[in-house]
Coordinates of C-alpha atoms in Angstrom, one line a residue:
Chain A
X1 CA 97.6 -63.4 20.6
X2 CA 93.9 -62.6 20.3
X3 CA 92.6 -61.3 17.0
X4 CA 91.8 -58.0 15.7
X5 CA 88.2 -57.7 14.8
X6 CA 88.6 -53.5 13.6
X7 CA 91.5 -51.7 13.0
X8 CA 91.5 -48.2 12.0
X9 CA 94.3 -46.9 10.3
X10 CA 95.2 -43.0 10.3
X11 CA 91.5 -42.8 9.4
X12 CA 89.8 -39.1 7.9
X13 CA 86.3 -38.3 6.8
X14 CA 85.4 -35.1 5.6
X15 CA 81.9 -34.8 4.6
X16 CA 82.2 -31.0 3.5
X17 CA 85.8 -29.3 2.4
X18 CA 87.6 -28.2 5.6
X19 CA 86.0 -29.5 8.8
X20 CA 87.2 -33.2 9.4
X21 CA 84.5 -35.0 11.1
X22 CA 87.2 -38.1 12.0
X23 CA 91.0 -36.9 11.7
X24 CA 93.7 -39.7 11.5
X25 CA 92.2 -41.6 13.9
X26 CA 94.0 -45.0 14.6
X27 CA 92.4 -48.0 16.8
X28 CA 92.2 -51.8 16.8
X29 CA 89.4 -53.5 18.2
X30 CA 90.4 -57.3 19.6
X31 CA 87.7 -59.9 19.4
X32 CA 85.7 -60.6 21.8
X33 CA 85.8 -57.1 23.1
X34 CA 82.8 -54.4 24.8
X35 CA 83.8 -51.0 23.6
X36 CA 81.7 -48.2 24.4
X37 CA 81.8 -45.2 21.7
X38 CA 81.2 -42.3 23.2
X39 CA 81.5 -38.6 22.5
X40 CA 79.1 -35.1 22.2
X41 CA 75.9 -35.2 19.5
X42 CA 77.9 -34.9 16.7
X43 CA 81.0 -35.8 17.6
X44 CA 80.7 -38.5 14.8
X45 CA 79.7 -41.9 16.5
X46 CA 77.5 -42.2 13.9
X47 CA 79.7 -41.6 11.2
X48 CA 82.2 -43.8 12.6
X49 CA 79.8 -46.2 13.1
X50 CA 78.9 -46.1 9.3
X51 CA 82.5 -46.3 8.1
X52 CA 82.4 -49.8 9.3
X53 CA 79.4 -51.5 8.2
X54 CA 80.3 -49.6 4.9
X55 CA 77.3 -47.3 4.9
X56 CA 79.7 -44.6 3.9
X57 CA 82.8 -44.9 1.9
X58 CA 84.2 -41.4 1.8
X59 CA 87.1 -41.7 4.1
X60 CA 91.0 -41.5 3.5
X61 CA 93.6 -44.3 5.5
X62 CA 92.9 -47.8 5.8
X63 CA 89.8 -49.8 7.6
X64 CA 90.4 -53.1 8.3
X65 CA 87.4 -55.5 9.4
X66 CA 87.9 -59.2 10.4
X67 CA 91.3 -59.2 8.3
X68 CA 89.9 -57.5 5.2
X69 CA 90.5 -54.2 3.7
X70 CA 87.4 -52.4 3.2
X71 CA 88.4 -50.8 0.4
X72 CA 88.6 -54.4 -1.1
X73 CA 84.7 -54.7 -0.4
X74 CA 82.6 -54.2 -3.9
X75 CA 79.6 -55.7 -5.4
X76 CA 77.9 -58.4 -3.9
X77 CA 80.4 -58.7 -1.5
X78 CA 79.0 -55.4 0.8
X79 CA 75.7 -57.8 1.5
X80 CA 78.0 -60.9 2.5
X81 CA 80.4 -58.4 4.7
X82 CA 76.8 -56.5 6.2
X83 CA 75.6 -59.8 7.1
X84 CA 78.9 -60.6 9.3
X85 CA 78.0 -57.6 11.3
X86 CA 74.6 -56.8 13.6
X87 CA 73.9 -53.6 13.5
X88 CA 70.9 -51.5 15.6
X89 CA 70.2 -48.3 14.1
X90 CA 69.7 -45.4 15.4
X91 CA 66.0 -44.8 14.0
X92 CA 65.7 -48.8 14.4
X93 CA 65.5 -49.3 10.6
X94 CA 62.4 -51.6 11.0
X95 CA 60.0 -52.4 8.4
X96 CA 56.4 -51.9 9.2
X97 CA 55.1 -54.2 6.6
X98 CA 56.2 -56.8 8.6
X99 CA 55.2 -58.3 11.8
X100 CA 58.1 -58.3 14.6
X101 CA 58.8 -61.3 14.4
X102 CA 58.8 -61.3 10.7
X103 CA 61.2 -58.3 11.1
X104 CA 63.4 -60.6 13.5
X105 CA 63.2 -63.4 11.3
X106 CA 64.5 -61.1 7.7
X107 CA 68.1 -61.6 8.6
X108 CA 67.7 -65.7 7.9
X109 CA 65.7 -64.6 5.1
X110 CA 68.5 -62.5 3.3
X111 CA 70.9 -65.4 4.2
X112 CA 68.1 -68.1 2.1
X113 CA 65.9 -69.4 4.7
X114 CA 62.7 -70.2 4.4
X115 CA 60.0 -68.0 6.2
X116 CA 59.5 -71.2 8.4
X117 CA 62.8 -71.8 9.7
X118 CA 63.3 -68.0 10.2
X119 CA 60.4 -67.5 12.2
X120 CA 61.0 -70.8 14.3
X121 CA 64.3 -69.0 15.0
X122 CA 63.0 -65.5 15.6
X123 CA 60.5 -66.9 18.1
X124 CA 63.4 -68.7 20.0
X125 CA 65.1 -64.8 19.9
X126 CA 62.1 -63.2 20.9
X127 CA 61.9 -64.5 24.7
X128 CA 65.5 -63.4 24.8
X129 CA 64.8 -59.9 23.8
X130 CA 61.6 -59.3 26.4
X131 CA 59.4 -59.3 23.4
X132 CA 57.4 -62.6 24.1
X133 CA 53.9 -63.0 23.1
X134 CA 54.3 -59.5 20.6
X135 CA 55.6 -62.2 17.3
X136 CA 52.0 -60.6 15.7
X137 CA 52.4 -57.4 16.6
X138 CA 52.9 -54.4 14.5
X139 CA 56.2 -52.4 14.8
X140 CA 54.3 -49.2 14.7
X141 CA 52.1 -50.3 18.0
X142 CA 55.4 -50.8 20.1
X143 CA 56.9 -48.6 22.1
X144 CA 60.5 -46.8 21.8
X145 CA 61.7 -49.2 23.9
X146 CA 60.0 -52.2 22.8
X147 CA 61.3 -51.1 19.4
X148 CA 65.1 -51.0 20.0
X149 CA 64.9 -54.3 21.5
X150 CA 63.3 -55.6 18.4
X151 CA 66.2 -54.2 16.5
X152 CA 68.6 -55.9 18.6
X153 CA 66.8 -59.0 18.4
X154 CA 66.7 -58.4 14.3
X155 CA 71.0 -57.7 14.6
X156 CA 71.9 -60.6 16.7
X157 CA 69.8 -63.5 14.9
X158 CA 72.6 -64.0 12.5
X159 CA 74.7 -64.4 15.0
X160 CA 77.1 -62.3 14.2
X161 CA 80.5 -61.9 15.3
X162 CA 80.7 -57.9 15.5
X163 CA 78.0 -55.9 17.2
X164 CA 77.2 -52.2 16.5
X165 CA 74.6 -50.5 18.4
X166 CA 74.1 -46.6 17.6
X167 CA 72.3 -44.6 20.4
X168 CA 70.2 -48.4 21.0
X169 CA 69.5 -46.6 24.5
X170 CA 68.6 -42.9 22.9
X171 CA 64.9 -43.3 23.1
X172 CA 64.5 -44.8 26.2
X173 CA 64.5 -44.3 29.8
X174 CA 67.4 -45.1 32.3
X175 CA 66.0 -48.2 33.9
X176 CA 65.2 -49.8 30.0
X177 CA 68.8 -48.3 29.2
X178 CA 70.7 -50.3 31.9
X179 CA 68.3 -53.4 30.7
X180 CA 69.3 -53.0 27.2
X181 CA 72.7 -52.5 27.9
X182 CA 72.7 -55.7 29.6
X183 CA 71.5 -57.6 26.8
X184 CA 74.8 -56.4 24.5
X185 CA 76.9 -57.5 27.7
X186 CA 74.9 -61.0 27.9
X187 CA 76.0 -61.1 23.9
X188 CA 79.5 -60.2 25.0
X189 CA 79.8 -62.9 27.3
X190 CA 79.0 -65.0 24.5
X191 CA 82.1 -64.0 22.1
X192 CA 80.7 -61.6 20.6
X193 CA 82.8 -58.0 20.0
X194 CA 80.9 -55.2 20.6
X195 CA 80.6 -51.5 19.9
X196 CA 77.7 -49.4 22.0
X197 CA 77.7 -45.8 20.7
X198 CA 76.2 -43.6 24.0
X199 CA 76.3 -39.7 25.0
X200 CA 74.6 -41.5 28.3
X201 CA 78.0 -40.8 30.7
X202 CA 75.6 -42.4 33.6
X203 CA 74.7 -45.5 31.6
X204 CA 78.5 -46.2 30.9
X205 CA 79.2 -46.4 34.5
X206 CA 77.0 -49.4 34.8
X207 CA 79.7 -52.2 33.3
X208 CA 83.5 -51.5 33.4
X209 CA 84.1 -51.5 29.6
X210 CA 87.2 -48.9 27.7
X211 CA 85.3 -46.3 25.7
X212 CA 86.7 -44.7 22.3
X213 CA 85.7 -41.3 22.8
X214 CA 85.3 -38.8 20.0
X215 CA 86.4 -35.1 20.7
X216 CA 86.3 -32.7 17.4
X217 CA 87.6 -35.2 15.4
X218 CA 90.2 -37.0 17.8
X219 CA 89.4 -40.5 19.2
X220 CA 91.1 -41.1 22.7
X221 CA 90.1 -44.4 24.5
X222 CA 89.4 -44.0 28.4
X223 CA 88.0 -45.8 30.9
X224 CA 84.7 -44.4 32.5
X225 CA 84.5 -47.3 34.8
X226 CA 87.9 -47.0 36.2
X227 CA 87.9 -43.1 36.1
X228 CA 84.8 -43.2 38.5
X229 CA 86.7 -45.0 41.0
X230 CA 89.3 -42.7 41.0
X231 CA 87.1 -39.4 40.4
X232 CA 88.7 -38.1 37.1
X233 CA 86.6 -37.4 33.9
X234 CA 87.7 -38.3 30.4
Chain B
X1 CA 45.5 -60.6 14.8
X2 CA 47.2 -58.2 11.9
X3 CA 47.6 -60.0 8.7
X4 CA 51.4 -58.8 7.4
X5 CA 52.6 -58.8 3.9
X6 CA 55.2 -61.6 3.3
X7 CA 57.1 -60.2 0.7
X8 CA 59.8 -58.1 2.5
X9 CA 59.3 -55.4 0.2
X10 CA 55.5 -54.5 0.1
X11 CA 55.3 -54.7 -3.8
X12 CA 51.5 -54.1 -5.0
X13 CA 50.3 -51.7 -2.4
X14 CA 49.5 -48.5 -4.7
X15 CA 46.2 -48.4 -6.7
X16 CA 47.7 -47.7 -9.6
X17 CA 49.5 -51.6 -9.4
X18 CA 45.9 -52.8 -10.0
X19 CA 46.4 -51.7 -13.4
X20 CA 49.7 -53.9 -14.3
X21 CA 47.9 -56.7 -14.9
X22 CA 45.5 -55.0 -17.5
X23 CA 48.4 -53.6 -18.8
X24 CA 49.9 -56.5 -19.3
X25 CA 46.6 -58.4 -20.4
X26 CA 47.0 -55.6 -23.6
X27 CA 50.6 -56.0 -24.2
X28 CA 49.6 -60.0 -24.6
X29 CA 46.4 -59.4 -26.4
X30 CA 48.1 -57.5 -28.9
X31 CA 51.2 -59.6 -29.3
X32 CA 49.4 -62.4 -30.0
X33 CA 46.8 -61.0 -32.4
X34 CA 49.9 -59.6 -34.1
X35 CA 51.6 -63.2 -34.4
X36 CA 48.4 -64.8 -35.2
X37 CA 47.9 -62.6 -38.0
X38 CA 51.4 -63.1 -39.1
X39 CA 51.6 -67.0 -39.4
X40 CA 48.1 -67.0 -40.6
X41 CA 48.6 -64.8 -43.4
X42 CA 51.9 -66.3 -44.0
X43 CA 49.5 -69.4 -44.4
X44 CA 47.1 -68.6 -46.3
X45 CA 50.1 -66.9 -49.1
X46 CA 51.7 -70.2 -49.4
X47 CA 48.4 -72.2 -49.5
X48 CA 47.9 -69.8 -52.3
X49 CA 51.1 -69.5 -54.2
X50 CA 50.7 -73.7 -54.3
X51 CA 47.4 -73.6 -55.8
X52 CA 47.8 -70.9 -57.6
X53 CA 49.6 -72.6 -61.0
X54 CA 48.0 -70.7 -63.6
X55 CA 51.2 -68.6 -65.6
X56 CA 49.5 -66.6 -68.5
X57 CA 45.9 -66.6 -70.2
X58 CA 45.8 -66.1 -74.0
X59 CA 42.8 -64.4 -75.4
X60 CA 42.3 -64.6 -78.9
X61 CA 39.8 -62.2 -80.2
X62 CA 37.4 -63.9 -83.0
X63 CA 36.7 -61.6 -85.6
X64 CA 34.5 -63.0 -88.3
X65 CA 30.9 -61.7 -88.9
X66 CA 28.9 -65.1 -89.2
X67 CA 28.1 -66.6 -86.4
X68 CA 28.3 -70.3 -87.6
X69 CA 32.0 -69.7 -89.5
X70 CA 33.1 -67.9 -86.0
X71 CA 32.7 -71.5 -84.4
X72 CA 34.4 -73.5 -86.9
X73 CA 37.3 -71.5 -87.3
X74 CA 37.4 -71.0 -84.0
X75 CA 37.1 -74.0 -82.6
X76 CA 40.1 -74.8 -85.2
X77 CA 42.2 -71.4 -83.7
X78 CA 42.1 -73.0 -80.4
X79 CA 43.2 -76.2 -81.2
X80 CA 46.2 -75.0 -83.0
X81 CA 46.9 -72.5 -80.3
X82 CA 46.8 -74.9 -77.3
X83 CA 49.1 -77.2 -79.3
X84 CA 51.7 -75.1 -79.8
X85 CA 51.5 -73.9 -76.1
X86 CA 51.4 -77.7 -74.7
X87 CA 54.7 -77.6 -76.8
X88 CA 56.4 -75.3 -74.5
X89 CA 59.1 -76.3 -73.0
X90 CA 57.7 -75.7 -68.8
X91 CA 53.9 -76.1 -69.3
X92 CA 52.2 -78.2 -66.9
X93 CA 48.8 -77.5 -68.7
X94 CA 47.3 -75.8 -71.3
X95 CA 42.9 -76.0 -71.5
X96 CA 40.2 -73.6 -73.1
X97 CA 38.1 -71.4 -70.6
X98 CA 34.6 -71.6 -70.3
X99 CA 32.3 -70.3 -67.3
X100 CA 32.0 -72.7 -65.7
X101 CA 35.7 -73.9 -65.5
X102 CA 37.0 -70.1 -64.7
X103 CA 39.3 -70.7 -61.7
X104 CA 38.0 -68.1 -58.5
X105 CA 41.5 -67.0 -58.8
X106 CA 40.6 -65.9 -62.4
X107 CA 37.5 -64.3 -61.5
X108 CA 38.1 -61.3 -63.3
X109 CA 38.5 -62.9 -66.6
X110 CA 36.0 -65.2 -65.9
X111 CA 33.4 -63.4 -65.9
X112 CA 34.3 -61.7 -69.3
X113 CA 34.0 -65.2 -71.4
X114 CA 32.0 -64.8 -74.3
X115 CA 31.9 -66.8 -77.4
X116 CA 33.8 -63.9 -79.8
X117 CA 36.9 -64.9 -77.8
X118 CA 38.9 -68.0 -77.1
X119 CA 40.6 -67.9 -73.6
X120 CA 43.0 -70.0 -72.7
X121 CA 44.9 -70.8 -69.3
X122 CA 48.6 -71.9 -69.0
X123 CA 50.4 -73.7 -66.0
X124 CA 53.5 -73.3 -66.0
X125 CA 56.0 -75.5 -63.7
X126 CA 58.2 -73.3 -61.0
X127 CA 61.3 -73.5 -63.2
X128 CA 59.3 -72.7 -66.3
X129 CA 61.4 -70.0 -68.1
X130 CA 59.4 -68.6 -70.8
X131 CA 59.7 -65.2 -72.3
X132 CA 56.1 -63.4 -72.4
X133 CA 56.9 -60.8 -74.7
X134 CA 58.9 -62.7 -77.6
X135 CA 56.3 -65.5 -77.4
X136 CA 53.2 -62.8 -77.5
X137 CA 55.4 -61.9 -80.8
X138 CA 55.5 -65.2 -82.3
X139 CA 52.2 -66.0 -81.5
X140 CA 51.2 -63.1 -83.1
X141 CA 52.6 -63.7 -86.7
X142 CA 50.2 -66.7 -86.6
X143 CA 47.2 -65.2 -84.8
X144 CA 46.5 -61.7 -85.2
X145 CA 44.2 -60.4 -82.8
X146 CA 46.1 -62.3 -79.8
X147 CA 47.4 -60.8 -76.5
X148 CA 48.8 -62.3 -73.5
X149 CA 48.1 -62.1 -69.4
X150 CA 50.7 -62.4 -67.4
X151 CA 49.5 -63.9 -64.4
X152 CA 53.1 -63.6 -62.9
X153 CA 53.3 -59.9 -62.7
X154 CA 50.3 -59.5 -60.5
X155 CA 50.6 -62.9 -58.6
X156 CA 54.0 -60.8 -57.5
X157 CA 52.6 -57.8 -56.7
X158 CA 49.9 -59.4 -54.2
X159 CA 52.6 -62.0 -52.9
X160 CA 54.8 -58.9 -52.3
X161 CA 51.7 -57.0 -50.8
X162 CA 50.8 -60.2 -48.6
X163 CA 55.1 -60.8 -47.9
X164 CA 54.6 -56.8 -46.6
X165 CA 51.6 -57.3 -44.4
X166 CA 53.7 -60.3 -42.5
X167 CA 56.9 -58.3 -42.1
X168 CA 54.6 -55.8 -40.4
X169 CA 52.7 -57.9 -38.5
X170 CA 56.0 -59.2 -36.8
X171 CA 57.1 -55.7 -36.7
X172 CA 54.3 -54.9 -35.2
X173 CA 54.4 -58.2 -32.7
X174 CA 58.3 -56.8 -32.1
X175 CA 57.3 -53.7 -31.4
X176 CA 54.7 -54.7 -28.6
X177 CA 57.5 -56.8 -26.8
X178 CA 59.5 -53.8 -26.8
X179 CA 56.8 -51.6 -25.5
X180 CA 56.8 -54.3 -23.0
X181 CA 60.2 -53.9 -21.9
X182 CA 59.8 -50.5 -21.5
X183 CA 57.0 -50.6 -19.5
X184 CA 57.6 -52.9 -17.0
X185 CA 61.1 -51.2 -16.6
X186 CA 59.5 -48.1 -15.7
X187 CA 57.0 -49.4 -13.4
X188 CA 60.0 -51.5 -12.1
X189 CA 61.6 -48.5 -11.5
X190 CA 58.8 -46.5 -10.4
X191 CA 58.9 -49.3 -7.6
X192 CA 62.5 -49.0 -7.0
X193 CA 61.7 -45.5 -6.0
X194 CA 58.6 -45.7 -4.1
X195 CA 60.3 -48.3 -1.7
X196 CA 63.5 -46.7 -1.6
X197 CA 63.4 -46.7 2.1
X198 CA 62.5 -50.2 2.5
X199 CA 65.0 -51.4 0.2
X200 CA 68.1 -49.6 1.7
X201 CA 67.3 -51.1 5.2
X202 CA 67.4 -54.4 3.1
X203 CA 70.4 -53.5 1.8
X204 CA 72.2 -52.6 5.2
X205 CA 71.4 -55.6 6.9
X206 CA 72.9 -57.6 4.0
X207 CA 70.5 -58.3 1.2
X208 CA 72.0 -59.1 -2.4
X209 CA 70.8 -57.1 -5.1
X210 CA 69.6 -60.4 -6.7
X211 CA 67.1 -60.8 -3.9
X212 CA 65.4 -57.3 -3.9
X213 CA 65.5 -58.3 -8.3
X214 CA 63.4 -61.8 -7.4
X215 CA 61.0 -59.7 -5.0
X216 CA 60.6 -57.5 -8.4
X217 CA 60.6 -60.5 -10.7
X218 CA 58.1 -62.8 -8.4
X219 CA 56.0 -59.8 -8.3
X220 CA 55.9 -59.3 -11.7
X221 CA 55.4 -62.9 -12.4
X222 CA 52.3 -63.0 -10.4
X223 CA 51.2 -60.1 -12.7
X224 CA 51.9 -61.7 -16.0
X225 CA 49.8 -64.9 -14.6
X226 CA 47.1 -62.9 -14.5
X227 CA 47.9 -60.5 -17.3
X228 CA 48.2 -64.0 -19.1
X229 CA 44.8 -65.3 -18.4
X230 CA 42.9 -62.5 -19.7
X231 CA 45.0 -61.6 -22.6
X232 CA 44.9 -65.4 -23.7
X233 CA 41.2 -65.6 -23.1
X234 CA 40.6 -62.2 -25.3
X235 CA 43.1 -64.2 -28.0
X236 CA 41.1 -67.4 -28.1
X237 CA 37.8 -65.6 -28.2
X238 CA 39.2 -63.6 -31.1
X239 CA 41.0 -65.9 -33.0
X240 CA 37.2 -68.0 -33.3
X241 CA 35.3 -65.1 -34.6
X242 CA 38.1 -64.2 -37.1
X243 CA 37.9 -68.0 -37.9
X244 CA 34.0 -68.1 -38.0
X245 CA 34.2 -64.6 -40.2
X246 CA 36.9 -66.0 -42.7
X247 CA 35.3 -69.3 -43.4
X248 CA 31.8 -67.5 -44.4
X249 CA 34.0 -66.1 -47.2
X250 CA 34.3 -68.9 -48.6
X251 CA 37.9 -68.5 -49.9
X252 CA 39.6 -71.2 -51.8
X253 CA 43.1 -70.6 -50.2
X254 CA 41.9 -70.2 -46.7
X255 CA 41.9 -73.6 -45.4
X256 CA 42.6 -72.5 -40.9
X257 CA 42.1 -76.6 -40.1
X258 CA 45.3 -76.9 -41.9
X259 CA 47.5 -74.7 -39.5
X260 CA 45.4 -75.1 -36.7
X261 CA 47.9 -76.6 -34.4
X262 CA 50.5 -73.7 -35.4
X263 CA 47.9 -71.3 -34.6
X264 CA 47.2 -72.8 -31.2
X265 CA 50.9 -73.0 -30.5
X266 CA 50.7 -69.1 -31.2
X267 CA 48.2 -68.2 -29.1
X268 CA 49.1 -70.4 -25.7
X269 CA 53.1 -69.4 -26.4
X270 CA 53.1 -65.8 -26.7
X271 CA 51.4 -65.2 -23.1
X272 CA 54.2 -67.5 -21.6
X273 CA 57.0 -65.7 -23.9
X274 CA 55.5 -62.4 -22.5
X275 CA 55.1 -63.5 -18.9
X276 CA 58.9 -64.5 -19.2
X277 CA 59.8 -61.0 -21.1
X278 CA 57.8 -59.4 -18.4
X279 CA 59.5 -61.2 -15.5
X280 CA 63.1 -60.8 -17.0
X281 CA 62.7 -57.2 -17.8
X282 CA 61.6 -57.0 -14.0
X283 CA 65.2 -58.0 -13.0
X284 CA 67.5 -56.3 -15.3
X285 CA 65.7 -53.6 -14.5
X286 CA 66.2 -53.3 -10.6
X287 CA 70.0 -55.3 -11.5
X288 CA 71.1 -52.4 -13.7
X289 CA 69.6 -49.6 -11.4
X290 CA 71.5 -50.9 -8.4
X291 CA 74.5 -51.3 -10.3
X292 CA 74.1 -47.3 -11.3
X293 CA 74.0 -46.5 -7.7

């Protein structure tokens, strides 16, 4: 039997009385797995998104992540579990203090590695993510797309078993999308589970992953690839 | 290619971070100059209370009109008084003043010794228990025109003043460490907010609050270092010229060669106890603020 990685229990999040952004919504997610989260700009990918990596605590039923109880998650704790997880940002979350491949390399750092080991690490990484030769650069003189891979680069490092991406494919073009979108499925193949929040219904016809989409507040989990073939829409 | 900043939260940037070190350079200054002051007056009281034996001066006033007759009888007067008071039970030493054997911690009646009085100085031991009053009373049915000093009430009003003057000095030392405190909470804090951003991208890819707390306490260490340097060089510099200024007055109690060493230890400990007050405050600081949150 494979293991869960999330499970979602008759989850609800409210962030204002009356309109539930998430209501009762129930999934697992198996290891090892490619979900696509889809749904409208504002469906609440996002939100749903933050619920896991605990960047939002707000919500009513049960979250379960690799066997634990969030609820259960305090303290000290919230860095350990956030460090299980790799997560791209929407807005990248990079720091432009830092060089990229310092910004690759902070990961190791949070974990107690040296600067040296990290960057020996990130520059290994940086090949991977197309970002070869730019270890000096500043954030700020990279491009959207150069960006998000750099904040892929900065999730993955760890080598975590959960992957999040939120909108990792928002600020680019489609031929960078599809690219990007194969570097989560190259992670995939690896063992690692995956979650890759998109509005993009083109881009998700690319790999034949399940999608959890989010409809005013309801989560229902189709199957763009599948749905193409036989012409219906979810 | 771009030089980067290798702390991962870019600590130091403002302008007004130039300043810490000043600030901190003051904070040490003052401390020190306030424990300095402290032990060396604490010093100086106890080199003074130990010399310092002398327990009453008994003046006889000589009241005869002939000059020769005033020397005889006195003469006898003041061999009769310093016997009885070598009898006391408690006195170390009882001797005749003259000019030139006036103590400088007599000064005052030193300089009033004239031939129509007979002064004389008592030592008394520590647990000398002798009752001014009743023996001014019994001396006085022998001598008539006699009155005594008591050293003891004014030696404890100026060991009281001088006890007073070292209580506030460590007030004041106490008081600068708290100041301190407060201050490098607040620019601790002030840092907390300024690189809020930066810190809650720390935070959600899985830094500890103890390791945005060492980016504040390193930085704050490399502060004090320098904060330390200067306020330690302003300390040595001062504590020479007060050393220079004290010794050019010549007073008998001052002897600075004789706590040197505990001098020194005060002035190269108190920058590193303030660099470590500095670096701690740093931490709780940024600990208890994201403890709040």
């Amino acid at each position: 039997m494979q293991q869960e990685i999330v499970r979602f229990d008759r989850v609800s999040l409210n962030y204002t009385e009356g309109k539930n952004i998430l209501s009762d919504i129930s999934f697992s997610l198996l290891k090892g797995s490619f979900h696509y989260l889809m749904g409208a700009s504002g469906a609440g990918k996002s939100s749903l998104i933050k619920l896991i990596y605990l960047g939002f605590r707000g919500y009513r039923g049960a979250i379960r992540v690799f066997g634990r109880d969030l609820i259960n998650v305090h303290g000290d704790d919230i860095a350990t579990y956030r460090r299980q997880i790799g997560v791209v940002f929407q807005d990248f979350c990079l720091l432009e203090h830092l060089s990229v491949l310092d910004n690759i390399a902070l990961p190791l750092r949070l974990k107690g590695e040296s600067w040296g080991e990290a960057r020996a690490k990130g520059l290994e990484l940086l090949n991977w993510i197309g970002l070869k030769g730019l270890g000096d650069a500043s954030p700020q003189n990279l491009s959207g797309g150069q960006k998000q891979r750099l904040a892929i680069g900065r999730a993955v490092i760890n080598r975590p078993s959960l992957v999040i991406a939120d909108e990792p494919t928002g600020n680019v073009d489609d031929e960078n999308a599809v690219k990007l979108l194969y570097l989560f499925t190259e992670l995939n193949k690896r063992g690692t589970t995956v979650i890759f929040a998109t509005h993009n219904r083109d881009l998700v016809l690319e790999f034949p992953y399940p999608a959890l989409y989010l409809d005013q507040g309801q989560l229902h989990i189709i199957f763009p690839y599948n749905d193409r073939k036989t012409g219906s829409n979810g | 290619m771009a030089k980067f900043s290798r702390m991962e939260i870019p600590l130091g940037q403002g302008k007004s971070h130039r300043l810490i070190p000043w600030i901190i350079a003051l904070m040490v200054y003052l401390g020190t100059m306030a424990l300095t002051g402290a032990v060396l007056l604490h010093r100086m009281m106890e080199s003074w209370q130990k010399d310092f034996k002398s327990g009453f001066t008994v003046e006889l006033q000589m009241t005869s009109d002939h000059p020769g007759q005033s020397s005889l009888e006195g003469r006898q007067k003041q061999d009769k008084l310093l016997t009885i008071l070598r009898a006391l039970p408690g006195v170390l030493k009882a001797e005749a003043l003259t000019s030139s054997k006036s103590s400088p911690t007599l000064d005052p009646f030193g300089n009033d010794i004239k031939n129509h009085r007979i002064l004389i100085d008592v030592a008394l031991s520590q647990d000398a228990k002798i009752d001014i009053s009743t023996l001014e009373v019994d001396l006085r049915s022998l001598f008539s025109d006699i009155s005594i000093k008591n050293h003891q009430v004014w030696r404890e009003t100026i060991l009281n003043i001088g006890h007073s003057l070292v209580g506030i000095s460590l007030i004041i030392a106490g008081s600068i460490g708290f100041v301190s405190v407060i201050t490098i909470a607040f620019i601790t804090h002030s840092g907390l907010i300024i690189h809020e951003k930066v810190i809650e991208i720390l935070r959600l890819i899985g830094a500890e609050d103890r390791f945005i707390a060492k980016q504040f306490q390193t930085y704050s260490l490399k502060m004090a270092m320098k904060g330390r340097i200067i306020g330690a060089f302003l300390s040595i510099v001062t504590y020479f010229t007060m050393k220079y200024k004290l010794q050019t007055l010549i007073l008998d109690f001052f002897h600075p060669h004789q706590y040197e060493t505990e001098l020194w230890f005060v002035i190269l400990f108190t920058p590193l106890f303030m660099m470590a007050i500095v670096m701690l405050s740093a931490r709780m600081t940024v600990i208890f603020s994201m403890r709040e949150e």
